[in-house]
JSON list of C-alpha atoms in Angstrom, two decimals:
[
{"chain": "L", "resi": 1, "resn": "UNK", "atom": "CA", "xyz": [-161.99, 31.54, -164.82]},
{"chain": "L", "resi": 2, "resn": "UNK", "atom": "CA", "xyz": [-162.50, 34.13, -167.56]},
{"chain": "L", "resi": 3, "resn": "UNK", "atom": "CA", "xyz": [-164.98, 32.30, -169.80]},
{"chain": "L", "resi": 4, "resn": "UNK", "atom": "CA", "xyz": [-166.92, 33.66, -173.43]},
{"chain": "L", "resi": 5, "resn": "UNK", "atom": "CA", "xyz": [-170.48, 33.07, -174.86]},
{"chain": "L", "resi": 6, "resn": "UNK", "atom": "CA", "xyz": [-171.63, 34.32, -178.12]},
{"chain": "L", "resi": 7, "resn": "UNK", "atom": "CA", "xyz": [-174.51, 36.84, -178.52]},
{"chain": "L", "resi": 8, "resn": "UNK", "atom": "CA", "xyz": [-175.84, 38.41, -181.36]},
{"chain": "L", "resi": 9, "resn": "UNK", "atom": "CA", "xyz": [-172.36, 38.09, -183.05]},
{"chain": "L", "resi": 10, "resn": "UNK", "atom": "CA", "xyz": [-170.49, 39.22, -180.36]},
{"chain": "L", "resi": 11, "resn": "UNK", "atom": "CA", "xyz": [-167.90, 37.43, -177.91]},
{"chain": "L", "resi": 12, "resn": "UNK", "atom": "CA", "xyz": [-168.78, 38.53, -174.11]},
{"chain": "L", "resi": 13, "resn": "UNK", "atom": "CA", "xyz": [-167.10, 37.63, -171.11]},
{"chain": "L", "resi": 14, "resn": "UNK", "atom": "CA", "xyz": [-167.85, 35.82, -168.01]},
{"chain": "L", "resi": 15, "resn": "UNK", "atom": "CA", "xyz": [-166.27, 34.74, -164.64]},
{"chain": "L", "resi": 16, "resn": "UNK", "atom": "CA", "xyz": [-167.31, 31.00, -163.86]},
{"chain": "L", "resi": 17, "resn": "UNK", "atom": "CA", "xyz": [-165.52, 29.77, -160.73]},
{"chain": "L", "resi": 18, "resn": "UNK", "atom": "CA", "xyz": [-166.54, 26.42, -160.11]},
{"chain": "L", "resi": 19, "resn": "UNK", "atom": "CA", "xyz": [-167.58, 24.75, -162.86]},
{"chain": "L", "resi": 20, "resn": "UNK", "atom": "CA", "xyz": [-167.46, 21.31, -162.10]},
{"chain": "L", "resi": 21, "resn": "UNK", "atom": "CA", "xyz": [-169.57, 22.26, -158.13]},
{"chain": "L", "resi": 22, "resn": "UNK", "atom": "CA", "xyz": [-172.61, 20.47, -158.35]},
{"chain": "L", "resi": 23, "resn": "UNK", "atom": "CA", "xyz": [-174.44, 23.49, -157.48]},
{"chain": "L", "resi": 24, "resn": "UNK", "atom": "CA", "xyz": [-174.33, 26.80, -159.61]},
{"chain": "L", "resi": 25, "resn": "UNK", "atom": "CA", "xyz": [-175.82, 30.34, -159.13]},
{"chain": "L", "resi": 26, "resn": "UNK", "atom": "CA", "xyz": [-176.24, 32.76, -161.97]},
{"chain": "L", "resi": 27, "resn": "UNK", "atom": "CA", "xyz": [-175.19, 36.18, -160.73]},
{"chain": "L", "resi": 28, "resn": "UNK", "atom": "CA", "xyz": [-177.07, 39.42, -162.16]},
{"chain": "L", "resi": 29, "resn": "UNK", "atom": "CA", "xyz": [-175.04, 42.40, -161.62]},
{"chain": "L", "resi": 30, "resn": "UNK", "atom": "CA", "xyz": [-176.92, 45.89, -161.38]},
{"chain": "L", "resi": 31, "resn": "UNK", "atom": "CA", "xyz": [-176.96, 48.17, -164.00]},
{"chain": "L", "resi": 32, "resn": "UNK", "atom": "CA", "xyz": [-174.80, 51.07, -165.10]},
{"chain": "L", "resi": 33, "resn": "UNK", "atom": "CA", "xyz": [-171.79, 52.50, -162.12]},
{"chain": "L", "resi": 34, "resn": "UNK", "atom": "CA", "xyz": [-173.72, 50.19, -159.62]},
{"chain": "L", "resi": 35, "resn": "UNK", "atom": "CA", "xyz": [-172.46, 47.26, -161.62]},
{"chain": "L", "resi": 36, "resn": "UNK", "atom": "CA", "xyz": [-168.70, 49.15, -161.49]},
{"chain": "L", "resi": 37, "resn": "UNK", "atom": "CA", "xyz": [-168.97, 49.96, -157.44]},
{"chain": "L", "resi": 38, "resn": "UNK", "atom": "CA", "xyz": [-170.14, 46.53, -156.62]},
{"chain": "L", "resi": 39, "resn": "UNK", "atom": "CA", "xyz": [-168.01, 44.11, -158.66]},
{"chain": "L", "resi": 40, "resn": "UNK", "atom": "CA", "xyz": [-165.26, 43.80, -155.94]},
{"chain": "L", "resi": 41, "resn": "UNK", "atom": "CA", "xyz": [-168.06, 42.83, -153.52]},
{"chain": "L", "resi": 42, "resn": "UNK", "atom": "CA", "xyz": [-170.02, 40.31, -155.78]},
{"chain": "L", "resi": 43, "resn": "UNK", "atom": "CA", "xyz": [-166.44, 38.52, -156.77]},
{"chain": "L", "resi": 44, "resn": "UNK", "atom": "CA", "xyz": [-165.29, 38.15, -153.39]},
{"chain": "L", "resi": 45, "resn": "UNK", "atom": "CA", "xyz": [-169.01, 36.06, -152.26]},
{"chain": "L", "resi": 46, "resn": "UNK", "atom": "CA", "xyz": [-168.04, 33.99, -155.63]},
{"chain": "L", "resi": 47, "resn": "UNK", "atom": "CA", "xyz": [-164.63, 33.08, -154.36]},
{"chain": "L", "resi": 48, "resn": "UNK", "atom": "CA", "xyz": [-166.30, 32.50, -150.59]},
{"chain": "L", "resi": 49, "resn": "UNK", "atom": "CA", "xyz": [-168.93, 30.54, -152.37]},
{"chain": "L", "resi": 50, "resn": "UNK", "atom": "CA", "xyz": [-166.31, 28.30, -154.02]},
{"chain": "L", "resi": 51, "resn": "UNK", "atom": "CA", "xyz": [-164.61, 27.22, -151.36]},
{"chain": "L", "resi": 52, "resn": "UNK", "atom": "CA", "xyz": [-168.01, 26.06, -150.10]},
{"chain": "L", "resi": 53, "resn": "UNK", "atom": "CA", "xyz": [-167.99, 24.01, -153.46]},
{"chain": "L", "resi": 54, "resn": "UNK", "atom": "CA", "xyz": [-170.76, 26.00, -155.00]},
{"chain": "L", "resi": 55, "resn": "UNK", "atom": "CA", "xyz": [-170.02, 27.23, -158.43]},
{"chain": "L", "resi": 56, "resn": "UNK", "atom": "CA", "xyz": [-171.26, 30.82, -160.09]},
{"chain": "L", "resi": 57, "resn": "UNK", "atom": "CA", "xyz": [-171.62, 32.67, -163.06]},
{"chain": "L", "resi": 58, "resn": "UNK", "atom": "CA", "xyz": [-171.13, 36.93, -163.52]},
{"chain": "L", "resi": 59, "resn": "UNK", "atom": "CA", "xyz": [-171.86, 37.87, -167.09]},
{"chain": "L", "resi": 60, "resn": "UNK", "atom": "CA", "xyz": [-170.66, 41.02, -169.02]},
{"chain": "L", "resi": 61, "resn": "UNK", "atom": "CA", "xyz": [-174.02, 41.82, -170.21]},
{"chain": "L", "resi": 62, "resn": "UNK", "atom": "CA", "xyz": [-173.97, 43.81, -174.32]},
{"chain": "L", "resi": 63, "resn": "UNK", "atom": "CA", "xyz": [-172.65, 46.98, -173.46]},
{"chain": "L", "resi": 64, "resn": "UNK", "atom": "CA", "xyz": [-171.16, 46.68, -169.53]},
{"chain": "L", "resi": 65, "resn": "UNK", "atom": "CA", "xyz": [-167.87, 45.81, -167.94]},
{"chain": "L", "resi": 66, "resn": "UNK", "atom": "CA", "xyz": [-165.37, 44.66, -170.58]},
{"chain": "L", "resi": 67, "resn": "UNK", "atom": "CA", "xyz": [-168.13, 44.18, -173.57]},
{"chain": "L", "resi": 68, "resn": "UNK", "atom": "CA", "xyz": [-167.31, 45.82, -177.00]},
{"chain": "L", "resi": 69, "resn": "UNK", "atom": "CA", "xyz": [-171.00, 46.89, -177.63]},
{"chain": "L", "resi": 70, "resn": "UNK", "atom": "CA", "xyz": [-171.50, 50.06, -177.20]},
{"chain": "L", "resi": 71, "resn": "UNK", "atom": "CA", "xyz": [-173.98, 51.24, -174.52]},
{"chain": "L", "resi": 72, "resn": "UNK", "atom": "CA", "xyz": [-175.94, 53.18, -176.83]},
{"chain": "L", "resi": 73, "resn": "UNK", "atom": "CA", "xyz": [-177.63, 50.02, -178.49]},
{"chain": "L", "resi": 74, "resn": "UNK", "atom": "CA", "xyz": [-178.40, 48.25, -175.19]},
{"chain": "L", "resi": 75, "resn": "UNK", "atom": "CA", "xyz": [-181.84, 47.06, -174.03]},
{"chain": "L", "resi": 76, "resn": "UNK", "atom": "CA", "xyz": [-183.82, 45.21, -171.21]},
{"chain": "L", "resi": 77, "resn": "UNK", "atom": "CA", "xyz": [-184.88, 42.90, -174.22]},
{"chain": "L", "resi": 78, "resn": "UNK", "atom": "CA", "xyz": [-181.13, 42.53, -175.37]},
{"chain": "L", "resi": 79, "resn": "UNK", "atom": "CA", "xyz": [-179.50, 41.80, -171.69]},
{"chain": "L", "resi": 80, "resn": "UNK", "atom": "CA", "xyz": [-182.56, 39.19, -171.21]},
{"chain": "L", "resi": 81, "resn": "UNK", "atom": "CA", "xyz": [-181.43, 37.51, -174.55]},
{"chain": "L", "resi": 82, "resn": "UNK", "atom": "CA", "xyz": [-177.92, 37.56, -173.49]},
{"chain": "L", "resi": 83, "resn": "UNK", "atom": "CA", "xyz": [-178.86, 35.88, -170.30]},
{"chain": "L", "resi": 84, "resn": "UNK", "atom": "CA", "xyz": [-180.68, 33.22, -171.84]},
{"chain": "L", "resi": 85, "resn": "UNK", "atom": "CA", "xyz": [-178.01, 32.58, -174.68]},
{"chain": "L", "resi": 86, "resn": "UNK", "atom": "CA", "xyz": [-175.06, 32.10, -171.62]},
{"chain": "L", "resi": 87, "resn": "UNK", "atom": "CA", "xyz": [-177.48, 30.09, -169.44]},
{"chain": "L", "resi": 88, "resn": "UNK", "atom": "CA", "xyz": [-177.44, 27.85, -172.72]},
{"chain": "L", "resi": 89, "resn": "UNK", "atom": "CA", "xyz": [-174.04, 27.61, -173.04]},
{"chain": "L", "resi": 90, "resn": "UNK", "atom": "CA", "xyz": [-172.53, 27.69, -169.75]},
{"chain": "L", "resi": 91, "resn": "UNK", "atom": "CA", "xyz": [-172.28, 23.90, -169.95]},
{"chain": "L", "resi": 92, "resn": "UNK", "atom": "CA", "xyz": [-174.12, 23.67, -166.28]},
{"chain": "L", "resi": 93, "resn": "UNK", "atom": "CA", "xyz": [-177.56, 23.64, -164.91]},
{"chain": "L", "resi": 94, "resn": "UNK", "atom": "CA", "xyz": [-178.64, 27.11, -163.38]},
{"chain": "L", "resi": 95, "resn": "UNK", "atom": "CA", "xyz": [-180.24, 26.32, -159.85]},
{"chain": "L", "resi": 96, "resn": "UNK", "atom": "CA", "xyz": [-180.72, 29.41, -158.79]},
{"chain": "L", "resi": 97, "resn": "UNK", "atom": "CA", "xyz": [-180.26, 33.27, -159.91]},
{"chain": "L", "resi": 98, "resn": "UNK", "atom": "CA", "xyz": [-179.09, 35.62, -157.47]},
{"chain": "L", "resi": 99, "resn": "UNK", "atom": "CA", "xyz": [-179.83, 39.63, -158.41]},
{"chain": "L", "resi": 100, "resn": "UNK", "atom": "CA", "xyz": [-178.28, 42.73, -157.17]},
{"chain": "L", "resi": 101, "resn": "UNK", "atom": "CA", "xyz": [-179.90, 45.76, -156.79]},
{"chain": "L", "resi": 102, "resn": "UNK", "atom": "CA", "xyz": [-181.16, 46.48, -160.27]},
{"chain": "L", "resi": 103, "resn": "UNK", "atom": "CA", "xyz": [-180.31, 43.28, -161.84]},
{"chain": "L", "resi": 104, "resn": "UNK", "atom": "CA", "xyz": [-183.37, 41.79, -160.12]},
{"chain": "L", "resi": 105, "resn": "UNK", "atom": "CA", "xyz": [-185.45, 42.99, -162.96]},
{"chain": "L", "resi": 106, "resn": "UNK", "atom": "CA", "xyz": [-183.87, 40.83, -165.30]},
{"chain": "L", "resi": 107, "resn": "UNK", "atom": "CA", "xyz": [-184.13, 37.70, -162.65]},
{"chain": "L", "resi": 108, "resn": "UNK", "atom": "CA", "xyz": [-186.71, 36.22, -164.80]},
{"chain": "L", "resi": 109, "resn": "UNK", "atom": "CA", "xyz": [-184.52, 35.15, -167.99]},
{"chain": "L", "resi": 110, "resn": "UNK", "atom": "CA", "xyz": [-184.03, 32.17, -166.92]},
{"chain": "L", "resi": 111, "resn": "UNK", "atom": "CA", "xyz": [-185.81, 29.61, -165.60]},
{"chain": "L", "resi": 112, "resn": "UNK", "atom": "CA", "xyz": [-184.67, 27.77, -162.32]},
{"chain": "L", "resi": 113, "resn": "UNK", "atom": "CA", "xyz": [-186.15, 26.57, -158.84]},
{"chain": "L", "resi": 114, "resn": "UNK", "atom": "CA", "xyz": [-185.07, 29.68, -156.40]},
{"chain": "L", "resi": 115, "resn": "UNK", "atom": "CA", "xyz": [-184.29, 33.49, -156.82]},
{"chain": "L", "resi": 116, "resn": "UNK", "atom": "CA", "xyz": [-182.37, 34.93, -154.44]},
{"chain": "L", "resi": 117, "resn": "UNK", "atom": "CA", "xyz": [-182.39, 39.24, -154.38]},
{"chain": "L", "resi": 118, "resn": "UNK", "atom": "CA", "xyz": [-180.12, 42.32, -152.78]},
{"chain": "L", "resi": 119, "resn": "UNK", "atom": "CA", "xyz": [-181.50, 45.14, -152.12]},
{"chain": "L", "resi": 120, "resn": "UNK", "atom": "CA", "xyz": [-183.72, 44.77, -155.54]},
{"chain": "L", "resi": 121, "resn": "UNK", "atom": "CA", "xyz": [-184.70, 48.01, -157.28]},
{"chain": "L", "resi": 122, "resn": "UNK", "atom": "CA", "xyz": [-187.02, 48.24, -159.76]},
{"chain": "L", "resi": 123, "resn": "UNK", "atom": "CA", "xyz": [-187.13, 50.31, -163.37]},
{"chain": "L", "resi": 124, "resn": "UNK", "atom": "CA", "xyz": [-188.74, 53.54, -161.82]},
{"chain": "L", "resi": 125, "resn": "UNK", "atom": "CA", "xyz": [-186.17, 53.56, -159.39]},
{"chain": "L", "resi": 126, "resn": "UNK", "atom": "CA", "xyz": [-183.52, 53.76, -161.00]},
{"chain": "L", "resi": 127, "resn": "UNK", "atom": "CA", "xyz": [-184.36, 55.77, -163.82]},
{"chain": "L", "resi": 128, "resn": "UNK", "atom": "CA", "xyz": [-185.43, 58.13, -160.27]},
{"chain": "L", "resi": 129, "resn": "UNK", "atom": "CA", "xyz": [-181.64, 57.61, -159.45]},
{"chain": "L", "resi": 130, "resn": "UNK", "atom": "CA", "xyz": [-180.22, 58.67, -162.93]},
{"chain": "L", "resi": 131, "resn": "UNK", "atom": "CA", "xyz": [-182.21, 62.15, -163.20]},
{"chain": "L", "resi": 132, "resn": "UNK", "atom": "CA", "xyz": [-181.14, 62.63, -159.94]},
{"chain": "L", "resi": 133, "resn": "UNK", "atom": "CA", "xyz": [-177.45, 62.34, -160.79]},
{"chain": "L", "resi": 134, "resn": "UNK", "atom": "CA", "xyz": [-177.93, 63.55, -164.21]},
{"chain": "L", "resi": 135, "resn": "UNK", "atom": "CA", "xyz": [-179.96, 66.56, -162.19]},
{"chain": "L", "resi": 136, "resn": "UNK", "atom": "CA", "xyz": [-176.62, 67.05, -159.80]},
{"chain": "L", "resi": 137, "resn": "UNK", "atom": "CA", "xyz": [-174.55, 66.92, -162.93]},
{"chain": "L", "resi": 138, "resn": "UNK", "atom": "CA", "xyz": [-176.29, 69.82, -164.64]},
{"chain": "L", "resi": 139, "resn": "UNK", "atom": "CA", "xyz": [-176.42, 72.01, -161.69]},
{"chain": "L", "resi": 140, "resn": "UNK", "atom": "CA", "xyz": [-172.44, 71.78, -161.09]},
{"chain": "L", "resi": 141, "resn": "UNK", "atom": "CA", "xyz": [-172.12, 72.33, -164.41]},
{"chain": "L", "resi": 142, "resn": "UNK", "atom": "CA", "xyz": [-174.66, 75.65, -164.64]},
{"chain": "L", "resi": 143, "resn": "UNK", "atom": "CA", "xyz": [-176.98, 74.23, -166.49]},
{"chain": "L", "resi": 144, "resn": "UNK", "atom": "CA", "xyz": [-181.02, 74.78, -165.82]},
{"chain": "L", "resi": 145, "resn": "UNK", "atom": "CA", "xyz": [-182.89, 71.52, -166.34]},
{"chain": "L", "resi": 146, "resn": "UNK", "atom": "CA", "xyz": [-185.86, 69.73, -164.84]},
{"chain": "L", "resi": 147, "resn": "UNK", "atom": "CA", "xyz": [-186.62, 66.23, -164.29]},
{"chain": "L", "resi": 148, "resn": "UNK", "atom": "CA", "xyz": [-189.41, 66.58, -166.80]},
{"chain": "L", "resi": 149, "resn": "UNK", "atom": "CA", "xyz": [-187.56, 68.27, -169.14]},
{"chain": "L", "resi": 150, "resn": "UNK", "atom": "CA", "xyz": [-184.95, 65.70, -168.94]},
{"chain": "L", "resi": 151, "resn": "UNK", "atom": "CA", "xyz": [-187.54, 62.56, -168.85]},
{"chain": "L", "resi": 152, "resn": "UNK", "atom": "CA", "xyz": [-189.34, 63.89, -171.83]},
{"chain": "L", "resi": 153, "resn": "UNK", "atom": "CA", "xyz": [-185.96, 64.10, -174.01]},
{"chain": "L", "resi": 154, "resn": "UNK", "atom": "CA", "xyz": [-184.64, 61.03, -172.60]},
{"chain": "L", "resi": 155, "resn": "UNK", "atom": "CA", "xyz": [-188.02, 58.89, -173.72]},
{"chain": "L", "resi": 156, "resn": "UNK", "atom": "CA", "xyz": [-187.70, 60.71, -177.05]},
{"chain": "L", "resi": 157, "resn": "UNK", "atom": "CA", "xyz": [-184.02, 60.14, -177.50]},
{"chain": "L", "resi": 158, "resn": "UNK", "atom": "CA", "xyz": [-181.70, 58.79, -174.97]},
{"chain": "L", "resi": 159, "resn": "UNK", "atom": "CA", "xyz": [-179.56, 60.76, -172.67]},
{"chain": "L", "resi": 160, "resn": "UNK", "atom": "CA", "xyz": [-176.46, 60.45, -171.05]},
{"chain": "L", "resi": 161, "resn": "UNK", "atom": "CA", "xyz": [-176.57, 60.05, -167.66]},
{"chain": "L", "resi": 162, "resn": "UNK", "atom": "CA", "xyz": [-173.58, 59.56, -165.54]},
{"chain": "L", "resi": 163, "resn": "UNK", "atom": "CA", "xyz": [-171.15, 58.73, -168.45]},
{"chain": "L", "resi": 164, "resn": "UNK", "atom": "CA", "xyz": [-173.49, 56.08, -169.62]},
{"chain": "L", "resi": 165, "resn": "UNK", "atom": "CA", "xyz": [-175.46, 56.86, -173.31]},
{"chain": "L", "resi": 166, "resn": "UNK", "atom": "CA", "xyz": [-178.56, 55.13, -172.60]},
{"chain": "L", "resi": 167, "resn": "UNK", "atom": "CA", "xyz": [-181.11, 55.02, -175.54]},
{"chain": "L", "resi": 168, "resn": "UNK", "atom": "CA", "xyz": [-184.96, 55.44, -175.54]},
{"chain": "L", "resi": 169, "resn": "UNK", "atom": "CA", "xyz": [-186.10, 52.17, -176.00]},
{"chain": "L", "resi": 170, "resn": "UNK", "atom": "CA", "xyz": [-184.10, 51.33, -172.77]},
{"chain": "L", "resi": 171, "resn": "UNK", "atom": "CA", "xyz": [-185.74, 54.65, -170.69]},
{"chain": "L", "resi": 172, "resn": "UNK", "atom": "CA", "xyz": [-188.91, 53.57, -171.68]},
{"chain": "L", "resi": 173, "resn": "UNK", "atom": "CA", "xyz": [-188.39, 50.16, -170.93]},
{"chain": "L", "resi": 174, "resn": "UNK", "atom": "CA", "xyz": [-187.55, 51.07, -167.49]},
{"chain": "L", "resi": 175, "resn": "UNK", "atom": "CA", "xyz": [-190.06, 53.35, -166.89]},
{"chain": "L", "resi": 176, "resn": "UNK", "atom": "CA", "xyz": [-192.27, 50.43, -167.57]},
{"chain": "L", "resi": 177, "resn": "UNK", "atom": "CA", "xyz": [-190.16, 47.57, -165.58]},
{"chain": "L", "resi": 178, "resn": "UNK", "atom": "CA", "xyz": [-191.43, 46.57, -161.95]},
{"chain": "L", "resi": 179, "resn": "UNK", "atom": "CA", "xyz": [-189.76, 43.10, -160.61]},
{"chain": "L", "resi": 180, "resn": "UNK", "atom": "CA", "xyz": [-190.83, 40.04, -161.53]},
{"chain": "L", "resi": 181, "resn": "UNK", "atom": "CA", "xyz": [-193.05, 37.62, -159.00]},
{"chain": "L", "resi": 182, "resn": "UNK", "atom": "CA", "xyz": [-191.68, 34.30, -158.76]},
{"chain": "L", "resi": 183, "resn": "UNK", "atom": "CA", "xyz": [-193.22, 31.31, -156.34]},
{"chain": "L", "resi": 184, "resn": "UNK", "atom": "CA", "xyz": [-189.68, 31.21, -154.18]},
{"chain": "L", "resi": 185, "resn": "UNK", "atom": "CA", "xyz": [-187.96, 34.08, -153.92]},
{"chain": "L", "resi": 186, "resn": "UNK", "atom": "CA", "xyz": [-185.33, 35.39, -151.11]},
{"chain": "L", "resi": 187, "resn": "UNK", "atom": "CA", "xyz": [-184.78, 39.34, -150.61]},
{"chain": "L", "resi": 188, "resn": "UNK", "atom": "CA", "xyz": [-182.10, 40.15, -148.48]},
{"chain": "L", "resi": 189, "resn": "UNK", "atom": "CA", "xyz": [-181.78, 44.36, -147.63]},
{"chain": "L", "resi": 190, "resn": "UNK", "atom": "CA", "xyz": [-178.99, 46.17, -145.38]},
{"chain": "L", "resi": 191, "resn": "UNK", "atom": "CA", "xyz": [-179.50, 46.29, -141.60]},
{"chain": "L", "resi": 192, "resn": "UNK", "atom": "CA", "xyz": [-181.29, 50.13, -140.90]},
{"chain": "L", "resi": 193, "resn": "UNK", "atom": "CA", "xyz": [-183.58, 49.42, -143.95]},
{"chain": "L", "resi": 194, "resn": "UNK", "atom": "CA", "xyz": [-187.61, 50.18, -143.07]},
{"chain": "L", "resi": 195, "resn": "UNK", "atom": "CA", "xyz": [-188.58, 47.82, -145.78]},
{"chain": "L", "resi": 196, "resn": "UNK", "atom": "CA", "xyz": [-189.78, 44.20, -145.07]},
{"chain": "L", "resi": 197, "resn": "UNK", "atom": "CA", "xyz": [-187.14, 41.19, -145.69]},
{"chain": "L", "resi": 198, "resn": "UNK", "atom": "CA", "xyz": [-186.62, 38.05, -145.27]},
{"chain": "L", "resi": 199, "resn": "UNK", "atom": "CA", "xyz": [-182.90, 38.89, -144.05]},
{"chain": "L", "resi": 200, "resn": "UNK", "atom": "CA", "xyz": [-180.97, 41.39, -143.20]},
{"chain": "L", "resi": 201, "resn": "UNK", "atom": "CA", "xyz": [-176.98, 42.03, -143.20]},
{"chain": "L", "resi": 202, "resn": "UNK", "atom": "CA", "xyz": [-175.21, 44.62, -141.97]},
{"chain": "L", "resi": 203, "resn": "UNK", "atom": "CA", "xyz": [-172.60, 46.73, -144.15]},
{"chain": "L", "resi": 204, "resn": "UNK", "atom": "CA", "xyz": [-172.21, 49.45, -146.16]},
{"chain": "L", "resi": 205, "resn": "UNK", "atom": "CA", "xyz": [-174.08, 50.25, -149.73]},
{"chain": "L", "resi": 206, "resn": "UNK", "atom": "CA", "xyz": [-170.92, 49.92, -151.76]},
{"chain": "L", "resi": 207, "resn": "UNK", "atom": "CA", "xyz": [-173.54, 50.94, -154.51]},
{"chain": "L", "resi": 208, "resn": "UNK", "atom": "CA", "xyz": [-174.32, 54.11, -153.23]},
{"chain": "L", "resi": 209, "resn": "UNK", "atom": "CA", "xyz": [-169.98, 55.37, -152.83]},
{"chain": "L", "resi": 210, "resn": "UNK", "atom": "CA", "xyz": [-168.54, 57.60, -154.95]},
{"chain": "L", "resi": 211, "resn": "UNK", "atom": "CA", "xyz": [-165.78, 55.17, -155.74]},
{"chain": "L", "resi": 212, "resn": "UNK", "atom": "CA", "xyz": [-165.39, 51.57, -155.64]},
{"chain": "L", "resi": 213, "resn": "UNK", "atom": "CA", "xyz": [-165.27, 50.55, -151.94]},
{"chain": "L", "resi": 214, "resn": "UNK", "atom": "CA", "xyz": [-164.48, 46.75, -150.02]},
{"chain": "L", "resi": 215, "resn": "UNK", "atom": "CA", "xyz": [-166.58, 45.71, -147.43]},
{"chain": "L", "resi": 216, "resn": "UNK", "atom": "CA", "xyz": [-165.46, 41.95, -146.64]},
{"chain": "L", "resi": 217, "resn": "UNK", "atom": "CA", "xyz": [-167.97, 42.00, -143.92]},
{"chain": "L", "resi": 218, "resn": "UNK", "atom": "CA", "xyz": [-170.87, 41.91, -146.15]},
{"chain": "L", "resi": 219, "resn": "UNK", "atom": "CA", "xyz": [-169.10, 39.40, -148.78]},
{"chain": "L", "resi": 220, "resn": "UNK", "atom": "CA", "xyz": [-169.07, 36.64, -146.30]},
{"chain": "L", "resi": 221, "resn": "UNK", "atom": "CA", "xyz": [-172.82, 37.56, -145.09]},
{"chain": "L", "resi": 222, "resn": "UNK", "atom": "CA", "xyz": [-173.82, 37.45, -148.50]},
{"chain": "L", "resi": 223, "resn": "UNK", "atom": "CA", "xyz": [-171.99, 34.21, -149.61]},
{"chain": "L", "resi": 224, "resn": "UNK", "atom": "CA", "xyz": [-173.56, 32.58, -145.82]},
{"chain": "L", "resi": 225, "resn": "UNK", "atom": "CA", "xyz": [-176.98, 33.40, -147.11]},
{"chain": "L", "resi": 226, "resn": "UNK", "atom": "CA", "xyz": [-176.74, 32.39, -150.25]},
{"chain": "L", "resi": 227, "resn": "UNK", "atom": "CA", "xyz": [-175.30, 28.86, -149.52]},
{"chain": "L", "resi": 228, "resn": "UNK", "atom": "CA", "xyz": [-178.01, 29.06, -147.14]},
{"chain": "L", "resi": 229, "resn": "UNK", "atom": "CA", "xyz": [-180.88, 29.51, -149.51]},
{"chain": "L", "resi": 230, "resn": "UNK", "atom": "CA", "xyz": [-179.25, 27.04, -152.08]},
{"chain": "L", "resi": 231, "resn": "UNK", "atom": "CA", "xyz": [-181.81, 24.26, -152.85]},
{"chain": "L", "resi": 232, "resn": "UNK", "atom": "CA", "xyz": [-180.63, 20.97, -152.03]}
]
């Protein structure tokens, strides 16, 4: 169900399926293409997850997906306002947040008993992934830049990196932004990954394709885990 909560003046969208579950997860999308490349994956676990009669929530934060702002007045500060406003009037009690990729930065907004993360990223890393494609970009096109050429402008004032017109305050809010600690939290990475987890599933990085990809695979493993995790 295509639902709408007010923010800052604005209408924004979001998909609620199962409202009326007596469990609901609020869904954090990642940032930027990510959030384009994954959003076949994260509403096929929704539709999994309601069949298991848990409901969940996937905002349009100001400025992504279908949202009228443009992306050239977005913030951290602004999407963890927007969070907080829908979490007020969604109409149901948040038990737990789940965060993709980038989105886990943001997994503090609001409050509830359990976080559950993907393959989290942090602010440095993916303002390390945006030079690098803004880098790539540049060098296709013949143009010389640096990544310290490009940081410093992009701190000063914005830049547009891979179609997206992201302004200062938000590069130097990233550049600041490392995840937040929380007493129960739940990261999940792909199978191959060095890092330490508490899970793994196996799949491809639909946020790392070129184009929007399905892996139905990893949908179900995600959805499994995240019923799992649910507190009862």
């Amino acid at each position: 169900m295509i639902c709408q909560y007010s923010f800052s003046g604005n209408s924004e969208q979001y998909v609620h399926l199962g409202r009326k579950h007596p469990r609901q997860i609020l869904i954090i999308p990642p940032f930027f293409e990510e959030m384009n490349r994954t959003r076949w994956l994260l509403l096929a676990a929704m539709r999994t997850l309601d069949e298991a009669r848990i409901g969940t929530i996937l905002p349009d934060l100001p400025g992504q997906n279908e949202s009228l702002v443009p992306d050239s007045e977005i913030s951290l500060g602004i999407w963890r306002a927007a969070l907080e406003r829908l979490a007020a009037q969604s109409g149901v009690i948040i038990d737990m947040i789940a965060a993709f990729r980038s989105g886990a930065i943001l997994d503090d907004a609001v409050n509830c008993s359990r976080n559950w993360r993907l393959a989290p990223e942090d602010g440095p890393g993916l303002l390390r992934q945006l030079v690098r494609t803004r880098l790539a970009a540049d060098r296709e096109a013949g143009a010389a830049s640096s990544k310290a050429t490009l940081l410093l402008e992009a701190r000063q004032q914005g830049m547009l990196f891979a179609g997206w017109e992201i302004p200062s305050v938000m590069i130097q809010e990233l550049e600041a932004s490392s995840l937040p600690v929380h007493d129960e939290v739940r990261t999940v990475l792909l199978e191959g990954s060095s890092a330490p987890a508490d899970a793994y599933v196996s799949g491809k990085p639909l946020w790392r394709q070129s184009e929007p990809q399905e892996d139905h695979w990893l949908a179900q493993q995600i959805a499994a885990d995240l019923a799992a995790w649910m507190p009862r």
